[in-house]
PDB file of C-alpha atoms in Angstrom:
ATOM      1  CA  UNK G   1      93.301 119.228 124.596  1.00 63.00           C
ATOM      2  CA  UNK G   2      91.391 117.409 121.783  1.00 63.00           C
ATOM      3  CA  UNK G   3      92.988 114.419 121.353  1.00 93.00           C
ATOM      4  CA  UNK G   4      92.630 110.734 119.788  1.00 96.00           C
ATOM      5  CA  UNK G   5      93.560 108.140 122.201  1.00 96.00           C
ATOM      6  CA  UNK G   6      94.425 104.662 122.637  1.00 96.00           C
ATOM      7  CA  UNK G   7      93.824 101.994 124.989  1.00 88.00           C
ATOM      8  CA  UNK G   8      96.186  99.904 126.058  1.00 91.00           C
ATOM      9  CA  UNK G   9      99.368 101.130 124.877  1.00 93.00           C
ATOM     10  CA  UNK G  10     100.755  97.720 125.031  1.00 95.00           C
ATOM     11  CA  UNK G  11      98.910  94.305 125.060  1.00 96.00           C
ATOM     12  CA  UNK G  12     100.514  90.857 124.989  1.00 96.00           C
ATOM     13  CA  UNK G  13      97.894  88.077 124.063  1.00 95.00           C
ATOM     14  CA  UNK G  14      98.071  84.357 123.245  1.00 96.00           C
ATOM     15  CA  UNK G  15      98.370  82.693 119.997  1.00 96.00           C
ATOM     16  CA  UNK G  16      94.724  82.345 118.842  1.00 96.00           C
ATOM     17  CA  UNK G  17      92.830  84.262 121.809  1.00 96.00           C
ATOM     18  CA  UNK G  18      90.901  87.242 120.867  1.00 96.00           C
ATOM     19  CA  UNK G  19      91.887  90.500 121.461  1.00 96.00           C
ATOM     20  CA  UNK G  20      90.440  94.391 121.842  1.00 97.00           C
ATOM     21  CA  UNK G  21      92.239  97.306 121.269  1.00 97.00           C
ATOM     22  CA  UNK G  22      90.208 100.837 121.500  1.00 97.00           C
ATOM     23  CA  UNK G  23      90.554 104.271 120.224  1.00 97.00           C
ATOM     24  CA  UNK G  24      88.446 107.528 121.394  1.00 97.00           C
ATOM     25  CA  UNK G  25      88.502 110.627 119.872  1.00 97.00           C
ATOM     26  CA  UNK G  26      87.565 114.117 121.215  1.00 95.00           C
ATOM     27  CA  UNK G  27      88.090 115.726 118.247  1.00 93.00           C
ATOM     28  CA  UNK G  28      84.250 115.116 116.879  1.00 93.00           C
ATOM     29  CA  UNK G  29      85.976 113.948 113.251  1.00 95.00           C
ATOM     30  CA  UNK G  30      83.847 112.392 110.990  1.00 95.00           C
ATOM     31  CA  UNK G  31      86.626 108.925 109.596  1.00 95.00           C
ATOM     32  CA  UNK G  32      88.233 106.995 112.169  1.00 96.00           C
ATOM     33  CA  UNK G  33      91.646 104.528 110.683  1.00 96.00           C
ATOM     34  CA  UNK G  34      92.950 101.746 111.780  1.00 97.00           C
ATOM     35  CA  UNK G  35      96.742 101.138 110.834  1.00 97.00           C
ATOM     36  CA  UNK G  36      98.838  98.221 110.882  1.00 97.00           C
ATOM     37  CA  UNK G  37     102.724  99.424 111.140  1.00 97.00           C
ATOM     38  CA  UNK G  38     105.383  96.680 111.208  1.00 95.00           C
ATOM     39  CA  UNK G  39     108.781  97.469 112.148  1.00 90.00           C
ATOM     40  CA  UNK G  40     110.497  99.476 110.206  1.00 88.00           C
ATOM     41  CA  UNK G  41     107.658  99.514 107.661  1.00 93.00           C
ATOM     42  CA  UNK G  42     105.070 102.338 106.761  1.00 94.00           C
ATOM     43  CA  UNK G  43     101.443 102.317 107.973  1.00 95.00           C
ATOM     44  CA  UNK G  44      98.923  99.995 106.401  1.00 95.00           C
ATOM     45  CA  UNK G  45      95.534 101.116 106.533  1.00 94.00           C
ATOM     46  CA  UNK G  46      93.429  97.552 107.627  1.00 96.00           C
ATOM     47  CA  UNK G  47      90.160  99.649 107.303  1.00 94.00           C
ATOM     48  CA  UNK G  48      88.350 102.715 108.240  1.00 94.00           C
ATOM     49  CA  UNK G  49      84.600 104.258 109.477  1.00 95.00           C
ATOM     50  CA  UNK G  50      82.979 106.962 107.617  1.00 94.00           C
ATOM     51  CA  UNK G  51      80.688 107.927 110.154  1.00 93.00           C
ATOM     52  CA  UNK G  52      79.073 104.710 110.170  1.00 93.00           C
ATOM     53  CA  UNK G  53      80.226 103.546 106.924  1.00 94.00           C
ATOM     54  CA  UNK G  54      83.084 100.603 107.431  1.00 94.00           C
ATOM     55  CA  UNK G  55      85.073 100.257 104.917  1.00 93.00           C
ATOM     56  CA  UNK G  56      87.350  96.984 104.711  1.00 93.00           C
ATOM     57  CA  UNK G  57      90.544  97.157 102.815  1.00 92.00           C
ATOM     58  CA  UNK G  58      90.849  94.414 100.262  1.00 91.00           C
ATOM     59  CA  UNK G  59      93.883  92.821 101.536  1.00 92.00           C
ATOM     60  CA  UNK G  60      92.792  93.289 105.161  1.00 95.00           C
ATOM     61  CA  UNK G  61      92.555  89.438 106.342  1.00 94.00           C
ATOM     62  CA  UNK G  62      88.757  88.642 108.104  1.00 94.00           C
ATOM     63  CA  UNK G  63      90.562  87.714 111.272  1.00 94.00           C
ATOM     64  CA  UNK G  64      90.566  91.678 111.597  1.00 97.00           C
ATOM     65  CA  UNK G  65      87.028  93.251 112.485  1.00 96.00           C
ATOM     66  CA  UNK G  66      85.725  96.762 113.854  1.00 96.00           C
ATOM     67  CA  UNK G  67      83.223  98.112 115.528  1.00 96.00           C
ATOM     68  CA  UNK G  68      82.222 102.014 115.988  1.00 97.00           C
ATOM     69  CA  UNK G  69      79.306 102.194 118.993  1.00 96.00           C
ATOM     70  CA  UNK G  70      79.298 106.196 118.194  1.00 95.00           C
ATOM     71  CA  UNK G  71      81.577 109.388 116.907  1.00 94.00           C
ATOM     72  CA  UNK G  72      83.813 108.615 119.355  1.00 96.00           C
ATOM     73  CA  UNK G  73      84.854 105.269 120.382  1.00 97.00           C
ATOM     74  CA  UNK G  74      86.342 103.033 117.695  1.00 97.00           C
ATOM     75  CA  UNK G  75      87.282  99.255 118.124  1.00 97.00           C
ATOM     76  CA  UNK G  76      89.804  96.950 116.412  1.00 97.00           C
ATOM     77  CA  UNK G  77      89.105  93.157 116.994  1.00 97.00           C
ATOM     78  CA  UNK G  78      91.603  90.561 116.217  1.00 97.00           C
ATOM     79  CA  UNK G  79      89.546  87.066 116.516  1.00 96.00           C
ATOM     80  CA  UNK G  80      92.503  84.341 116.056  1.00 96.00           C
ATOM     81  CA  UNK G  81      95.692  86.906 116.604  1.00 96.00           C
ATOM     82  CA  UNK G  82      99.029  84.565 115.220  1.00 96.00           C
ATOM     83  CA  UNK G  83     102.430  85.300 115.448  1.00 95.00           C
ATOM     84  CA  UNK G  84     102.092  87.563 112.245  1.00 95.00           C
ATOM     85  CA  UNK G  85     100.216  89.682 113.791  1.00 97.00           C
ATOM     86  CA  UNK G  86     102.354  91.301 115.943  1.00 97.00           C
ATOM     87  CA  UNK G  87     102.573  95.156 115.204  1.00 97.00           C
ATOM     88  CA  UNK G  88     101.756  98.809 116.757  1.00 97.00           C
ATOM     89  CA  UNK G  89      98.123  98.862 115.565  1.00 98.00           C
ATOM     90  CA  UNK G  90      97.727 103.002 115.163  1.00 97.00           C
ATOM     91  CA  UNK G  91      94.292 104.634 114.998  1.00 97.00           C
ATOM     92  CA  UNK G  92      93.640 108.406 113.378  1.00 96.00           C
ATOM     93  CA  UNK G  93      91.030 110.139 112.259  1.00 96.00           C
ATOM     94  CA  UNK G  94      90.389 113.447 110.313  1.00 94.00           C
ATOM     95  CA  UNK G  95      87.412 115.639 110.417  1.00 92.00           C
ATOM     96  CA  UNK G  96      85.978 114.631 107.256  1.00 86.00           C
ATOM     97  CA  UNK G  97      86.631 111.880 103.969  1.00 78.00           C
ATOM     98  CA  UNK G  98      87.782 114.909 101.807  1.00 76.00           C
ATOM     99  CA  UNK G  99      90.700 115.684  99.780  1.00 72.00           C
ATOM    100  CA  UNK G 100      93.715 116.867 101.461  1.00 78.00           C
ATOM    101  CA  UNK G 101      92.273 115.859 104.922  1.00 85.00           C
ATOM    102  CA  UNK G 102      95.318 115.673 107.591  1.00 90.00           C
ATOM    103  CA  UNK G 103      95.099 112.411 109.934  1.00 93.00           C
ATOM    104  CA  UNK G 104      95.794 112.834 113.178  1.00 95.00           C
ATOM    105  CA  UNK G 105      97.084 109.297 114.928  1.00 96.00           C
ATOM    106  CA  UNK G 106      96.737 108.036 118.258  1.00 96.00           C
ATOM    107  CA  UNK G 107      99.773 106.981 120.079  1.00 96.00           C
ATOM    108  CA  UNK G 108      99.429 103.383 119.260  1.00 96.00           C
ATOM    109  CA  UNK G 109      98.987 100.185 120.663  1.00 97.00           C
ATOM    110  CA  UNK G 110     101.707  97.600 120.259  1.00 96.00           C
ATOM    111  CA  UNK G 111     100.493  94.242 120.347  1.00 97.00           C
ATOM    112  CA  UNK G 112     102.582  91.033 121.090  1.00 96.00           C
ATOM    113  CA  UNK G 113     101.243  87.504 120.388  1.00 96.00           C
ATOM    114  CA  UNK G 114     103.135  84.488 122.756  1.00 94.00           C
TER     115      UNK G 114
ATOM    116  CA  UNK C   1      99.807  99.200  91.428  1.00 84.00           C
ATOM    117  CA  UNK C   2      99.840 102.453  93.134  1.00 87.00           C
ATOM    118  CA  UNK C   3     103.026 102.923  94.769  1.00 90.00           C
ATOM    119  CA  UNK C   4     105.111 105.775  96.445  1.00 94.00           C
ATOM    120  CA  UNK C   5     108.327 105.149  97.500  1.00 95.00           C
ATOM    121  CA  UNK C   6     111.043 107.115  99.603  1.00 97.00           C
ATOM    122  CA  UNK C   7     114.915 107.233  99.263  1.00 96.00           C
ATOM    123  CA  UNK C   8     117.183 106.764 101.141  1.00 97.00           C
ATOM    124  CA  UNK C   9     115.655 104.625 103.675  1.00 96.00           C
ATOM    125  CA  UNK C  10     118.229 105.323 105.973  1.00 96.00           C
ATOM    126  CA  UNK C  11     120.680 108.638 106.650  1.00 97.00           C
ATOM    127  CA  UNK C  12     123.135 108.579 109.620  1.00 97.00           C
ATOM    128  CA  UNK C  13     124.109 111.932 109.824  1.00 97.00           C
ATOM    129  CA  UNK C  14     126.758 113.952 112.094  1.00 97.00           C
ATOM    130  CA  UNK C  15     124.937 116.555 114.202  1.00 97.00           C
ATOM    131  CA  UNK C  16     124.663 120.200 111.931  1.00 98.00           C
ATOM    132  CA  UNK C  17     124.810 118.437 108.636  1.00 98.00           C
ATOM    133  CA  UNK C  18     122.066 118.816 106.141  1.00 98.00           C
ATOM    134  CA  UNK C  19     119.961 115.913 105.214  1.00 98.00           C
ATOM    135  CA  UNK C  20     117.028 115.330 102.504  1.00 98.00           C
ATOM    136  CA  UNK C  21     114.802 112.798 101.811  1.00 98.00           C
ATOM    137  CA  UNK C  22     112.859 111.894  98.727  1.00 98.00           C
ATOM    138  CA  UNK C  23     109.183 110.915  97.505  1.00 98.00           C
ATOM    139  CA  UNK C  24     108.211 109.473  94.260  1.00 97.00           C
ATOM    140  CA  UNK C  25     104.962 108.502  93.456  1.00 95.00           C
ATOM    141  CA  UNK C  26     103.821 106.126  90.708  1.00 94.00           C
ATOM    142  CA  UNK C  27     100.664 108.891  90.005  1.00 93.00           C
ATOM    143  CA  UNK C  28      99.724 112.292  90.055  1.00 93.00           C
ATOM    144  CA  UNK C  29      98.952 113.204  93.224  1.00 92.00           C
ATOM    145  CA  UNK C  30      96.302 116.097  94.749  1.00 90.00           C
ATOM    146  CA  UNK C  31      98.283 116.868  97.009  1.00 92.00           C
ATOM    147  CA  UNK C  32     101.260 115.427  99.365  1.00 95.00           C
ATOM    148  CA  UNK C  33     101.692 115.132 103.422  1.00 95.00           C
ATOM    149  CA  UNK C  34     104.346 114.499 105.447  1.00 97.00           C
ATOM    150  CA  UNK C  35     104.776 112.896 109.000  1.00 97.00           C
ATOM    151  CA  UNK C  36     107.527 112.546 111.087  1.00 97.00           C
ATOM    152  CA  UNK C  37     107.511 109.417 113.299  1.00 97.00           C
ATOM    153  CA  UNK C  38     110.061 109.447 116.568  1.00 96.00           C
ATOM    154  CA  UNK C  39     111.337 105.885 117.424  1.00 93.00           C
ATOM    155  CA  UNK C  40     108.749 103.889 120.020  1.00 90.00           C
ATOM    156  CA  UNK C  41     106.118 107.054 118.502  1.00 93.00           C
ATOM    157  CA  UNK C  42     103.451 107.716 116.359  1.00 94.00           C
ATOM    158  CA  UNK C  43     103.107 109.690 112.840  1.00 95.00           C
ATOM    159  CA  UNK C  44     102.523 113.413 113.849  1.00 95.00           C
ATOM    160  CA  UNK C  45     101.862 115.634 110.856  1.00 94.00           C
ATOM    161  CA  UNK C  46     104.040 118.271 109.878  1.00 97.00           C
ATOM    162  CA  UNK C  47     102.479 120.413 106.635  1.00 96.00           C
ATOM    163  CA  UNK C  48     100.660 119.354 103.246  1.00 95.00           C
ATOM    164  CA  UNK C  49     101.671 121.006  99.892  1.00 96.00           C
ATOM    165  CA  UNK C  50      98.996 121.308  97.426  1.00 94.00           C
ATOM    166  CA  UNK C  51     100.262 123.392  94.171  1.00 95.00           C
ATOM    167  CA  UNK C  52     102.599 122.404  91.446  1.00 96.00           C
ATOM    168  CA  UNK C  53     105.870 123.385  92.154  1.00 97.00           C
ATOM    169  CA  UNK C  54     104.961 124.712  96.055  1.00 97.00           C
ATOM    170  CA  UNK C  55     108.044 125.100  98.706  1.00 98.00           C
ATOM    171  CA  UNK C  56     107.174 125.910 102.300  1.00 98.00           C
ATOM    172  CA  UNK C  57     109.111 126.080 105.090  1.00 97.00           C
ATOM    173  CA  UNK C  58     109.312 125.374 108.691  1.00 96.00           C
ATOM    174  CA  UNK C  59     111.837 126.745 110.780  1.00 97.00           C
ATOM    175  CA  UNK C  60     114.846 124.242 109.315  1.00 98.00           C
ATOM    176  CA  UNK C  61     113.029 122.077 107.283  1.00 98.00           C
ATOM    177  CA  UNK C  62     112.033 122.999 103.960  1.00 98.00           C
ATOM    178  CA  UNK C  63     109.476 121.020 102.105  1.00 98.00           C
ATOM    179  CA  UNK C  64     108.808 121.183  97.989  1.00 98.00           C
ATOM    180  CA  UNK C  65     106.366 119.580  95.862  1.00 97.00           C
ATOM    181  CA  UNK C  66     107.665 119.201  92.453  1.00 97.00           C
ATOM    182  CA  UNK C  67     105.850 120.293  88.957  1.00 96.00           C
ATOM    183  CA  UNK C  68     104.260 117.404  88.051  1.00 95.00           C
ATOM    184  CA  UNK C  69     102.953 116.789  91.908  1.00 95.00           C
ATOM    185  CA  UNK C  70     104.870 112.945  91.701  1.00 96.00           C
ATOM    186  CA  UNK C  71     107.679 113.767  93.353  1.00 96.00           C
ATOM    187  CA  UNK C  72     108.126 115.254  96.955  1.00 98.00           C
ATOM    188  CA  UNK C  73     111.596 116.846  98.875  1.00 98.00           C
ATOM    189  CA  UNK C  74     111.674 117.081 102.828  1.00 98.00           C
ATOM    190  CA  UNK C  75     115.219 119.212 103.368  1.00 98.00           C
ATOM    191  CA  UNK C  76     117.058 119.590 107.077  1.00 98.00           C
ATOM    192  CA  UNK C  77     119.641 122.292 107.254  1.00 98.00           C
ATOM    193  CA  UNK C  78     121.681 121.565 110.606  1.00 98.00           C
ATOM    194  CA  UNK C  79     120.443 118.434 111.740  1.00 98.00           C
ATOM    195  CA  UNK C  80     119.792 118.521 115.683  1.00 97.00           C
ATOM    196  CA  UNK C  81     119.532 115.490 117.657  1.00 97.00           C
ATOM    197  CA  UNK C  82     115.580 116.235 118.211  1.00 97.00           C
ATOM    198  CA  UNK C  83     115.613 115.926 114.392  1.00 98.00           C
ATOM    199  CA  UNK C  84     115.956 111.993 115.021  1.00 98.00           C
ATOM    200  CA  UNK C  85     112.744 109.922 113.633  1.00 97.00           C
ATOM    201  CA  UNK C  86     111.210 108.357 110.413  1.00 97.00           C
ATOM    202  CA  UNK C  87     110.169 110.872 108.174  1.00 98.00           C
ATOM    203  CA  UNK C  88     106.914 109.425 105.640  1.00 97.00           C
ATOM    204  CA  UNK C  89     105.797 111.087 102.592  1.00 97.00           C
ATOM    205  CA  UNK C  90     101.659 109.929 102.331  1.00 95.00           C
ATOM    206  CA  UNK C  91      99.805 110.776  99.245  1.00 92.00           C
ATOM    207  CA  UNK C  92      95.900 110.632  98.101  1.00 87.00           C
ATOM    208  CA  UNK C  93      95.094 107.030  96.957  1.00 84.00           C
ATOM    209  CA  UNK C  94      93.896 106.967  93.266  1.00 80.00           C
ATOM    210  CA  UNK C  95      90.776 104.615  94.346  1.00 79.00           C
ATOM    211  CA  UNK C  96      89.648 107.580  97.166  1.00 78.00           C
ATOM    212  CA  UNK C  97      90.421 111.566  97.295  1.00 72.00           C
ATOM    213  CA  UNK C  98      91.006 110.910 101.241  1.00 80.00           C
ATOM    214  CA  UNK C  99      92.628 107.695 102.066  1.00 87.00           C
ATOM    215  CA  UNK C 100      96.455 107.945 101.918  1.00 90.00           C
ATOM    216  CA  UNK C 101      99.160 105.485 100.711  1.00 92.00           C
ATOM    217  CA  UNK C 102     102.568 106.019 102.467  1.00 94.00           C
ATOM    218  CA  UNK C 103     106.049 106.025 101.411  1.00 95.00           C
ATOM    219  CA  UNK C 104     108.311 103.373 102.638  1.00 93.00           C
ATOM    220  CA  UNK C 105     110.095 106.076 104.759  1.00 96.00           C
ATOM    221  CA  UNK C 106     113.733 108.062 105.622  1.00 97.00           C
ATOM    222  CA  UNK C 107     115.047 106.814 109.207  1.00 97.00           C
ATOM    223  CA  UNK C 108     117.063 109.912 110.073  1.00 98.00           C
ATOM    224  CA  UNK C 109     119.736 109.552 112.636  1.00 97.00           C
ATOM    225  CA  UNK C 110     121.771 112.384 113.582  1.00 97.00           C
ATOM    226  CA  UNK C 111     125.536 111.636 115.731  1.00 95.00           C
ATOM    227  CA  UNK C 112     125.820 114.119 118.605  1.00 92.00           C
TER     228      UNK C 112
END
């Protein structure tokens, strides 16, 4: 089944040390998301690809990078992760940056920082 | 600034009562998803209205966009225990037609 997929599913890092999380997609969409969902709190979109087109959010802070190799594989690197940084970190994508595009999420990767 | 926002943000509910949950956005809106989140899960989608004044329905829950397309109804006759979850509203972003801004959210829990 086409799918979007996330790698790990949970990741416990140290204050400061860099961390990967990755998303793949078989669904061949176009925009791949990255979210940033606290508890209890909606999703906060940290930035997004376009194809190849990154996008940063304005608020999104510069400890928070991404890289997208090809259509499939998307990558969310935290440089300096601190305690605040704690979250599920969700990826989706939809097939294209129209209007009324659904976003389909990955199951999430929920990140601790010790 | 742009803002949507849900009420209640919480509804404990005995199992076979009806719940509802509420969307208002601070704009106009194209068009209006929803996405049900199940505790430890992920947002799955559940249906998009597009037209003024649209109602669909799924099974129990019946979803309406109102008039104006700023305001937003998700409606559960006979709560079931699978019903449990966080139900978000997500509208189109006024500074891009496919980026959405979500509401704050409904926790729904249901009593057995």
């Amino acid at each position: 089944d086409a799918m979007v997929i996330q790698n790990p599913r949970y990741q416990v890092t140290q204050f400061g040390k860099p961390v990967t999380l990755s998303c793949s997609q078989t669904l061949n969409h176009n925009v791949m998301y990255w979210y940033q969902q606290k508890s209890s709190q909606a999703p906060k979109l940290l930035f997004h690809y376009y194809d190849k087109d990154f996008n940063n959010e304005a608020d999104t802070p510069d400890n928070f990078q991404s890289r997208r190799p090809n259509t499939s594989f998307c990558f969310l690197d935290i440089r300096s992760p601190g305690l605040g940084d704690a979250a599920m970190y969700l990826c989706a994508t939809s097939r294209e940056g129209a209007a009324q595009e659904t976003q389909y999420f990955g199951p999430g990767t929920r990140l601790l920082v010790l | 600034g742009q803002q949507v926002m849900q009420i209640p943000q919480y509804q404990h509910v005995q199992e076979g009562e009806d719940f509802t949950t509420y969307c208002n956005s601070s704009t106009t809106l194209s068009n209006i998803q929803w996405y049900k989140q199940r505790p430890g899960g992920h947002p799955v989608f559940l249906i998009q209205l597009v037209k003024s004044g649209e109602v669909k329905k799924q099974k129990r829950l019946t979803f309406q966009f109102g008039e104006a397309k700023k305001n937003s109804s998700l409606h559960i006759t006979a709560t079931q225990t699978t019903d449990v979850g966080t139900y978000f509203c997500a509208g189109d972003r006024t500074d891009s037609s496919y980026k959405l801004i979500f509401g704050s959210g409904t926790r729904l829990l249901v009593r057995p």
